[in-house]
Each structure stands twice: as structure tokens, then as C-alpha cells.
XYZ file of C-alpha atoms in Angstrom:
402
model
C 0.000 0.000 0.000
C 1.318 3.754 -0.872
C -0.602 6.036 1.475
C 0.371 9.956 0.537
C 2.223 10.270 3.829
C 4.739 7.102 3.089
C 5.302 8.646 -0.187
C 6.214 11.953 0.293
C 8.541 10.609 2.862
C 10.016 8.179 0.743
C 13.015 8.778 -1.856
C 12.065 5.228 -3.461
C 8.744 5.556 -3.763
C 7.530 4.164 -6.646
C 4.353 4.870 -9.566
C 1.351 3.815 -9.674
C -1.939 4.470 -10.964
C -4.564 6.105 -8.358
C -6.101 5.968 -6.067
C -2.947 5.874 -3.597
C -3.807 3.258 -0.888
C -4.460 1.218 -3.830
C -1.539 1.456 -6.575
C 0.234 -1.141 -8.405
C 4.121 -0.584 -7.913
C 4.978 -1.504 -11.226
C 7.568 1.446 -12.600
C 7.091 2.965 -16.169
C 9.445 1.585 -18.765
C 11.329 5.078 -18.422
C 12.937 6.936 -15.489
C 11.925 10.769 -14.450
C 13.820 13.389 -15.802
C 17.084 14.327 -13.166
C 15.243 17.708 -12.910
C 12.465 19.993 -14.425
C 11.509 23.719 -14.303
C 9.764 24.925 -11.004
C 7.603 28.324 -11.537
C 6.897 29.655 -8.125
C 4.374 32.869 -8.518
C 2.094 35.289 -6.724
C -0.948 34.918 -8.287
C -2.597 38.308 -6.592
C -1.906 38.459 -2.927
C -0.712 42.516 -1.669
C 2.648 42.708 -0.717
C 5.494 40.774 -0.956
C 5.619 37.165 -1.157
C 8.970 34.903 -0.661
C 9.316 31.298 -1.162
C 11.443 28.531 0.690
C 11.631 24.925 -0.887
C 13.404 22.118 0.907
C 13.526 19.116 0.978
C 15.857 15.806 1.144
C 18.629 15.018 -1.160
C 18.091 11.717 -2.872
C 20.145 8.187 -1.954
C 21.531 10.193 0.932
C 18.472 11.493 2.393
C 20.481 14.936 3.527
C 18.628 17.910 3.796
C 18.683 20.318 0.805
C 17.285 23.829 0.609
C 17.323 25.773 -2.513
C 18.396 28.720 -3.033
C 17.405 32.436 -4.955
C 19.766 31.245 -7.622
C 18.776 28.053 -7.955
C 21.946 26.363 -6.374
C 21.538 23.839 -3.398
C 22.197 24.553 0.076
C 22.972 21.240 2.118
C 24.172 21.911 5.853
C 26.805 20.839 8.188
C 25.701 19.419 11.638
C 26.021 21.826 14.092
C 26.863 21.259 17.814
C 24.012 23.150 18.684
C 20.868 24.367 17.496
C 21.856 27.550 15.147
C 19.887 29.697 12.581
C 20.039 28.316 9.104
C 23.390 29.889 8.219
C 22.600 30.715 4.640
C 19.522 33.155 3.364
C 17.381 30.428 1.536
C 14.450 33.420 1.037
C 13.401 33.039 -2.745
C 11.773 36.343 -3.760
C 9.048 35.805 -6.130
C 7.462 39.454 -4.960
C 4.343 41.123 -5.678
C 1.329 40.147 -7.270
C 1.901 39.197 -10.831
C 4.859 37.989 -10.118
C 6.653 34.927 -10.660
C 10.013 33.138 -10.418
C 11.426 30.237 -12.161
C 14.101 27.494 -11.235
C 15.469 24.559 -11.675
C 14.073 21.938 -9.232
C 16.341 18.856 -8.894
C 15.042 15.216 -7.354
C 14.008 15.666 -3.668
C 11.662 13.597 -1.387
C 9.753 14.801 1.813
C 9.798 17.941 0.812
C 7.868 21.392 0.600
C 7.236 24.736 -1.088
C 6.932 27.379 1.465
C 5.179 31.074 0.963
C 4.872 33.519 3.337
C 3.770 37.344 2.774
C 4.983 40.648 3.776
C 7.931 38.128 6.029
C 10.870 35.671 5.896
C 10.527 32.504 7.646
C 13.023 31.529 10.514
C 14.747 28.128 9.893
C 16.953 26.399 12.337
C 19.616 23.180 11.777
C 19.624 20.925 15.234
C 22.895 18.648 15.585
C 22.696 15.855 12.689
C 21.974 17.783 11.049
C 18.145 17.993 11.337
C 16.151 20.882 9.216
C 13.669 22.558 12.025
C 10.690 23.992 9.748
C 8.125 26.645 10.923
C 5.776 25.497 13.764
C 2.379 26.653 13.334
C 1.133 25.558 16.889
C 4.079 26.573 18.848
C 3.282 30.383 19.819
C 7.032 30.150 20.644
C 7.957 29.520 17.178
C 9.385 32.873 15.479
C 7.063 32.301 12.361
C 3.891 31.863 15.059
C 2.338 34.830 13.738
C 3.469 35.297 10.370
C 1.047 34.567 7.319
C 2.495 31.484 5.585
C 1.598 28.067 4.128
C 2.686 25.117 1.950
C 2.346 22.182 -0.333
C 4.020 19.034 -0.155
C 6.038 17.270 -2.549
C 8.243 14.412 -3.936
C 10.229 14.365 -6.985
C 12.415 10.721 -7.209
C 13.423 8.843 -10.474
C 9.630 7.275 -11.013
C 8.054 10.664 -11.170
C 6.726 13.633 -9.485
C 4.443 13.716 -6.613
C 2.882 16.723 -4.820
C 0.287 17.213 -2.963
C -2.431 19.949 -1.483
C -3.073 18.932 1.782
C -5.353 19.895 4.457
C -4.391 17.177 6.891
C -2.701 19.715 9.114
C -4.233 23.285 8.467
C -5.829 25.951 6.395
C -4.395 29.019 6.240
C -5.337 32.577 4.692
C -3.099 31.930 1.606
C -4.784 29.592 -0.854
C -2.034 27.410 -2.343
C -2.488 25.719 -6.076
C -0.467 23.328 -8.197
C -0.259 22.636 -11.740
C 2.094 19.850 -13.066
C 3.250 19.600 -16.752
C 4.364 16.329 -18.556
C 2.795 13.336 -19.965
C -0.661 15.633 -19.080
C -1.366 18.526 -17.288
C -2.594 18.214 -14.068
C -4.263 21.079 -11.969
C -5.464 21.067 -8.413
C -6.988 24.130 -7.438
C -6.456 26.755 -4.500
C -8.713 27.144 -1.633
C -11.148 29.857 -2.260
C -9.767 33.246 -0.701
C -12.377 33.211 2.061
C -12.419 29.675 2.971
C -10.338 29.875 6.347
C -12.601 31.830 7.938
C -15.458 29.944 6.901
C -14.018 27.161 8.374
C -13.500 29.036 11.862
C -16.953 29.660 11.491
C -18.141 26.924 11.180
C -16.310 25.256 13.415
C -17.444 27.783 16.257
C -20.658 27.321 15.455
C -20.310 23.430 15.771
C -18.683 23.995 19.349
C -22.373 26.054 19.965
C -23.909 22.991 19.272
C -21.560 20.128 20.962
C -19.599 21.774 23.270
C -16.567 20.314 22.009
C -13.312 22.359 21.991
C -13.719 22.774 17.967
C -13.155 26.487 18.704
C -9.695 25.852 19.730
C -8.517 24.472 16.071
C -8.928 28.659 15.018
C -5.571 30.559 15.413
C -6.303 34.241 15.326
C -4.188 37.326 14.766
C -5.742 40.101 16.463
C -9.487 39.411 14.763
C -7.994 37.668 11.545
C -8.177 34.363 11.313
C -4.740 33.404 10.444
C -4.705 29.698 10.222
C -6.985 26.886 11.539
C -5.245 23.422 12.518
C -7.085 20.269 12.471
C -7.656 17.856 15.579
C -4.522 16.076 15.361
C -2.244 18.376 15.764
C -3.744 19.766 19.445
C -3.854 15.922 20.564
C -0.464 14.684 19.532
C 2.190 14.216 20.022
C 1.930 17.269 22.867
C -0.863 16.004 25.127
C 0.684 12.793 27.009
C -1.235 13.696 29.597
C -4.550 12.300 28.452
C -6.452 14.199 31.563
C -5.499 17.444 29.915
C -5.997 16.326 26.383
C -8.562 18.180 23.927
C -11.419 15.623 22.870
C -10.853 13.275 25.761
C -13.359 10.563 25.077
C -15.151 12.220 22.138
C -14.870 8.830 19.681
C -15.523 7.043 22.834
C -19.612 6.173 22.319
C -19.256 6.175 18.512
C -16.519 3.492 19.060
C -18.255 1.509 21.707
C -21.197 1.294 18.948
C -19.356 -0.015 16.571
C -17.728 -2.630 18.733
C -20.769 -3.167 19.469
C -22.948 -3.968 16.346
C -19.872 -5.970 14.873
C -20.246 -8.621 17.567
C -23.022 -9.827 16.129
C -22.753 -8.365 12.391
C -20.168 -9.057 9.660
C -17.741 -5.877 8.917
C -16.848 -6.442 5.278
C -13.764 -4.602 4.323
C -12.700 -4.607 0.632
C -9.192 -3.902 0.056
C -10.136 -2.771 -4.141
C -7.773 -3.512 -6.916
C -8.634 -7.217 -6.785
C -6.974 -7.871 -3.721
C -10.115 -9.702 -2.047
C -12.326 -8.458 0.879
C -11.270 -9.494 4.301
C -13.692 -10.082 6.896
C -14.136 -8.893 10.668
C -15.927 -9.656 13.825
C -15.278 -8.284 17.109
C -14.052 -11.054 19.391
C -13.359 -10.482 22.970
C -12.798 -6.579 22.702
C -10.654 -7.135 19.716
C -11.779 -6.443 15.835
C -10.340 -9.657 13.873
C -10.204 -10.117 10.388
C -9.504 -12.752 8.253
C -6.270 -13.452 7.960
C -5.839 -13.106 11.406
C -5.374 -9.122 11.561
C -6.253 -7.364 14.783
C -7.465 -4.409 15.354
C -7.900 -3.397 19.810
C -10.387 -0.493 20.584
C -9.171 2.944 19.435
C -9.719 5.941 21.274
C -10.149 9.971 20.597
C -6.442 10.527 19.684
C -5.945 7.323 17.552
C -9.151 7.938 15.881
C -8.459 11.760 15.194
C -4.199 11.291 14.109
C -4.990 7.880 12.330
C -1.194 6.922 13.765
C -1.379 6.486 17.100
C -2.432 3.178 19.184
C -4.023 0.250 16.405
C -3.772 2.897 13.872
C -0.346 2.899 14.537
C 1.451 3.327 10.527
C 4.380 0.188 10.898
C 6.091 0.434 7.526
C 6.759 -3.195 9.137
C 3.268 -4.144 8.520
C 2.074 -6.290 5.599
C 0.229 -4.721 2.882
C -3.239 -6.687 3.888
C -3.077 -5.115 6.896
C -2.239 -1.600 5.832
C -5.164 -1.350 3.498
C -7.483 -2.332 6.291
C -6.290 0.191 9.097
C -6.861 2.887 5.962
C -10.216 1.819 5.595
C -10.720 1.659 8.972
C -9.590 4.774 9.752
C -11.365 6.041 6.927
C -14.378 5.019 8.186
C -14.072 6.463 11.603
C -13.617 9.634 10.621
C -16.511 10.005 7.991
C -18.882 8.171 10.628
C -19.857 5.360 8.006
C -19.326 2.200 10.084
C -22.402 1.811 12.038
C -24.489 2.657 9.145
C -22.326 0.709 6.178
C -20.932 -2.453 7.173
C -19.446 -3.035 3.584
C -16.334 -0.746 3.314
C -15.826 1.725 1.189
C -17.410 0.914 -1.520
C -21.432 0.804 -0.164
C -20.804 4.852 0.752
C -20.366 7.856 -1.036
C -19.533 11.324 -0.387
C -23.401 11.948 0.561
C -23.448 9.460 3.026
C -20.061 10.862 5.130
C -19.932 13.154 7.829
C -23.531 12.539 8.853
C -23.342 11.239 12.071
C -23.251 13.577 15.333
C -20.001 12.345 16.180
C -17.602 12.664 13.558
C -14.764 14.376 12.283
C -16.033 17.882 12.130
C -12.722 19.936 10.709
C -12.861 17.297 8.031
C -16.456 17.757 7.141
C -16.069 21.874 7.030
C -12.700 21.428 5.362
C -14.376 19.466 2.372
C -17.470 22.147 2.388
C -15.338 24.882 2.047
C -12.476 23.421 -0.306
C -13.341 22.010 -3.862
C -10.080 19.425 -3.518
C -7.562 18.550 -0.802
C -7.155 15.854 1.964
C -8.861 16.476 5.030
C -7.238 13.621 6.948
C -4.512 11.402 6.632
C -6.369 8.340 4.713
C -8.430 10.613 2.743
C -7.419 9.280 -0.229
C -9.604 6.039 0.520
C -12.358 6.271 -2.048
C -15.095 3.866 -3.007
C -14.902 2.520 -6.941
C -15.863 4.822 -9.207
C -15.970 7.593 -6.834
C -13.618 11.039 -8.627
C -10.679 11.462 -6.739
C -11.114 14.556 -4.103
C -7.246 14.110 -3.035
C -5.653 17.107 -4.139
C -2.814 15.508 -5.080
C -1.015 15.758 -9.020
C 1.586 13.344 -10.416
C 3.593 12.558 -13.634
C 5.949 10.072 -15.023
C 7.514 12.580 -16.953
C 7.677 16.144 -15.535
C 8.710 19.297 -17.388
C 7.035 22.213 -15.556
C 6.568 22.204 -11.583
C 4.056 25.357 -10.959
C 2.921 26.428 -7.387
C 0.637 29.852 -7.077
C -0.281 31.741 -4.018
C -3.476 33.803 -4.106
């Protein structure tokens, strides 16, 4: 299984045809170009926009951060924890504006924008690249007005990714990638993060959860909004203290429940069979002999934590079902479709009291992007609502702001 997270963090990742979770790994007869054009441009935000892209050098897996002139930076350890010791700011300046470089292979990486700023970097002993923190009110870039997109670029193709797994922020971010075809995924409309604090204020009105608490504000500007996972892990060890203590709980325990008695029929698409599961005990088994214990509020919400736990260790059977499982936590469609994915659709998610509320105000307000982690789990047939772009054969890299 490729999820979008194991990708962009691997160099050897290889092509496949969508959706991810479900790929064949067979290569195309050709490798990826060594490089391709990157267009980085301010689409019509005021002020002044710069760009950071780094990312991990291929084979060695060093960090690499380009710079103005297109040249990579690639730092020495330090002994301590030290500013980045070499300006890495790419000016790509008002609106209108655009700048264009050469982009050589990376993996786990990202193109940074921030407006009207520079963004503090830091190198930790290794060395080890320490990006901007958008829920540390510590962090230097705290309140700055910045985003990103994610991408990888290794010898089977290009990869890259809008994602809403970890925030929205005030600057809509869009991709289009040039080779074999031309793929576009577009921006977040201008307004949407604030639509999403809305909404997500007016959902605490009605729950009393802390859904308020995902909305970071500058003064009365909304200036980013963070989903669940990020205020549950990994900073809140103390699970007393933790946001959404025992919100999944009742959902869970009717689930657990209803599969005692009931069939949960999981299918893993692709032709790879559908594996079966009963709750046993207080253990979900499946055929095969994959487990699954009771998951609660934080392993529910970060889909990696507890028996959502992501072992690259695991075997491919039982990666596909902890997607799907996950999957169907999240959109609320286990109690009411005990064949998985394919008996729901979009229409049929999020409808459930208890579910995953940033993701369901995060898909209302943005026409494409991933809401959570396995969001790329789709039922056959279904159009991809990913956000992600990817070519065989790249020739033109473009990310806009505004």
C-alpha cells in the first residue's frame, strides 16, 4: 500500500496508478527526468511574497534547501541548534509575479510562501532541518502569514500534494504539473479559512466540544486553523489534559458493538479480495488473522497512534485495512455501512453527530484537498477529491499563491 504520507517521505517511492492506498508498484518503462523547471508565482496576494523549498537530497536522504539562484544549500551538523546559516528566502514578490528554477530530485519535501515576512529556519545537531511550527506560539514564524504544499520528486516521477491534513491558512495554495498531461489542483477559495472558523465555532455552539480551539487568530484575523490532530499529539501525554478526551468514545463503543453480532466487510479494491471482521473479545479480527484493539479519541483523530499505529513493518493486507478503517471512523460510516468503502459515497459521510467535524467543514469549504490522513480512501468509481497531481515525466513544476 502507498498512502500519501509514506510517499512523500520516501526517496524510493515508486508509480502507480490512483487511487494511492491502492496502486500497483509496477515502474514505467522510463525513469523521471534528473530535474524539471519549477515556476513559483504570486498569483494576486498585496505585498510581498517569498518562497522557501526544501527538501531531502536523494540516496543520501540529507537535507537540501534551494536557493534564490537556484543552487543547493545542504548543511553541516552543528553542535548546537543555530539559525540556518545561509539566506534560503526566494523572492518571487508582488502580485503578478513569478520566479522560475530549476528543481532537482528531492523527497519529503515542501514549497513554502509567506507574505509581507521571511521565515526563521533552524539546523539541530545531525543535522536535522527545524521547519516553521504553526502551533508553537514560541515559534518565530507563530504569527506570520504562511503556508505550503508538499512534494516528492524521485526517479519514477513527481508527486505533490495539497493537503489539508494539518491546516488551512489565509493563503490559498495551487499546483499545476506539466508532462505526460497537465494536471491542476486548485487553490482554496480566498475566504475559505474563515469559513471554516466559522463553522467550526458554530459546531462547538452545538456540541460543546473544543472545535473552537482548532482557530488561530491574529488580532481578529483568522490566520490559520489546525485540524484535531495536531492539538492531541504528540503534545498532550497527559490524556487528563488532552482536547477531545473521550469524544470517539460512544461512537466506538457502537461499533464494537454492532460488529459482535454483524459481519464488517472490508474490501481492500484492486482485486486484492475483501477481508472479513468480527469483534471477538474486545478485539476487531479479520480474516487473515489481523487485529485491530479499541481505538480511542487521539488514535481515531491522528490515524497513527495506538491500532492505527502506521508500521512500515506491517504487511500490505493489513495496511489497506487500518486505511479503511480509519477512513471510516472519521466520515462516521461504520455503524451505518458495514461493507467498506465501496457501499458509501460522499453523501453518506460526515452525517453522524459524532464525527470528524474539521474534516467535514474542510471538504465544504475546499473544492479538492485531503482532510485527513487516509483521505485518499475512495469507493470505486468515486472522482478522486485528493488534491494531489503526479507525472511520469515532468517538465514544468508550478505552485501559485493567491
Amino acid at each position: 500500500m502507498v498512502s500519501r504520507r509514506s510517499f512523500l517521505a520516501s526517496a524510493g517511492a515508486a508509480a502507480a496508478a490512483a487511487p494511492l492506498w491502492n496502486r500497483s508498484l509496477t515502474p514505467p518503462a522510463a525513469a523521471a527526468p534528473a530535474t524539471c523547471e519549477l515556476v513559483l508565482a504570486n498569483r494576486g496576494l498585496p505585498g510581498t511574497v517569498y518562497a522557501y523549498v526544501t527538501g531531502r537530497e536523494p540516496h543520501t536522504g540529507r537535507w537540501s534547501v534551494l536557493r534564490a539562484d537556484g543552487s543547493r544549500y545542504l548543511p553541516a551538523s552543528p553542535a548546537a541548534r543555530v539559525p540556518l546559516p545561509a539566506d534560503c528566502a526566494i523572492p518571487v514578490g508582488g502580485a503578478g509575479s513569478a520566479r522560475r528554477l530549476t528543481l532537482p530530485r528531492m523527497f519529503g519535501a515542501r514549497v513554502y510562501f509567506v507574505r509581507d515576512a521571511t521565515l526563521d529556519f533552524y539546523l539541530d545537531p545531525g543535522p536535522a532541518l527545524v521547519e516553521p511550527s504553526f502551533v508553537n506560539q514560541a515559534d518565530p514564524n507563530y504569527a506570520k502569514t504562511w503556508a505550503f504544499c508538499e512534494f516528492t520528486f524521485n526517479e519514477v516521477q513527481l508527486f505533490a500534494n495539497i493537503s489539508y491534513v494539518d491546516l488551512v491558512t489565509a493563503l490559498p495554495i495551487g499546483l499545476s504539473l506539466e508532462g505526460d498531461a497537465t494536471h491542476t489542483v486548485a487553490p482554496l477559495p480566498l475566504d475559505a479559512a474563515r469559513r471554516v472558523a466559522d463553522g467550526l465555532a458554530a459546531q462547538r455552539a452545538r456540541d460543546g466540544q473544543p472545535w473552537d480551539r482548532l482557530v488561530i487568530r491574529d488580532g481578529g484575523r483568522v490566520l490559520r486553523v489546525v485540524s484535531p490532530q495536531n492539538i492531541m499529539a504528540p503534545h498532550f501525554d497527559d490524556q487528563a489534559a488532552m482536547p477531545f478526551r473521550g469524544y470517539w468514545e460512544p461512537y466506538v463503543d457502537a461499533v464494537w458493538q454492532k460488529y459482535r453480532s454483524t459481519d464488517l466487510r472490508i474490501d481492500l479494491q484492486g482485486g486484492r479480495g475483501v477481508h472479513t471482521g468480527r469483534v471477538r473479545g474486545d478485539v476487531l479480527t479479520f480474516t487473515g488473522g489481523h487485529t485491530f484493539r479499541r481505538p480511542t479519541s487521539r488514535d481515531v483523530f491522528t490515524c497513527n497512534h495506538g491500532p492505527f499505529t502506521n508500521n512500515p513493518a506491517d504487511p500490505d493486507v493489513r495496511k489497506g485495512l487500518l486505511a479503511r478503517l480509519a477512513a471510516g471512523f472519521n466520515r462516521s460510516t461504520l455503524l451505518t455501512h458495514p461493507d467498506q468503502p465501496n457501499s458509501a459515497t460522499a453523501a453518506d459521510y460526515y452525517r453522524d453527530p459524532t464525527t470528524n467535524h474539521w474534516s467535514r467543514l474542510v471538504h465544504a469549504n475546499a473544492p479538492i484537498g485531503y482532510a485527513f490522513p487516509y483521505d485518499d480512501v475512495r469507493p470505486d468509481g468515486q472522482p478522486d477529491v485528493s488534491g494531489a497531481a503526479h507525472d511520469n515525466n515532468p517538465r514544468r513544476f508550478t505552485v501559485t499563491v493567491g
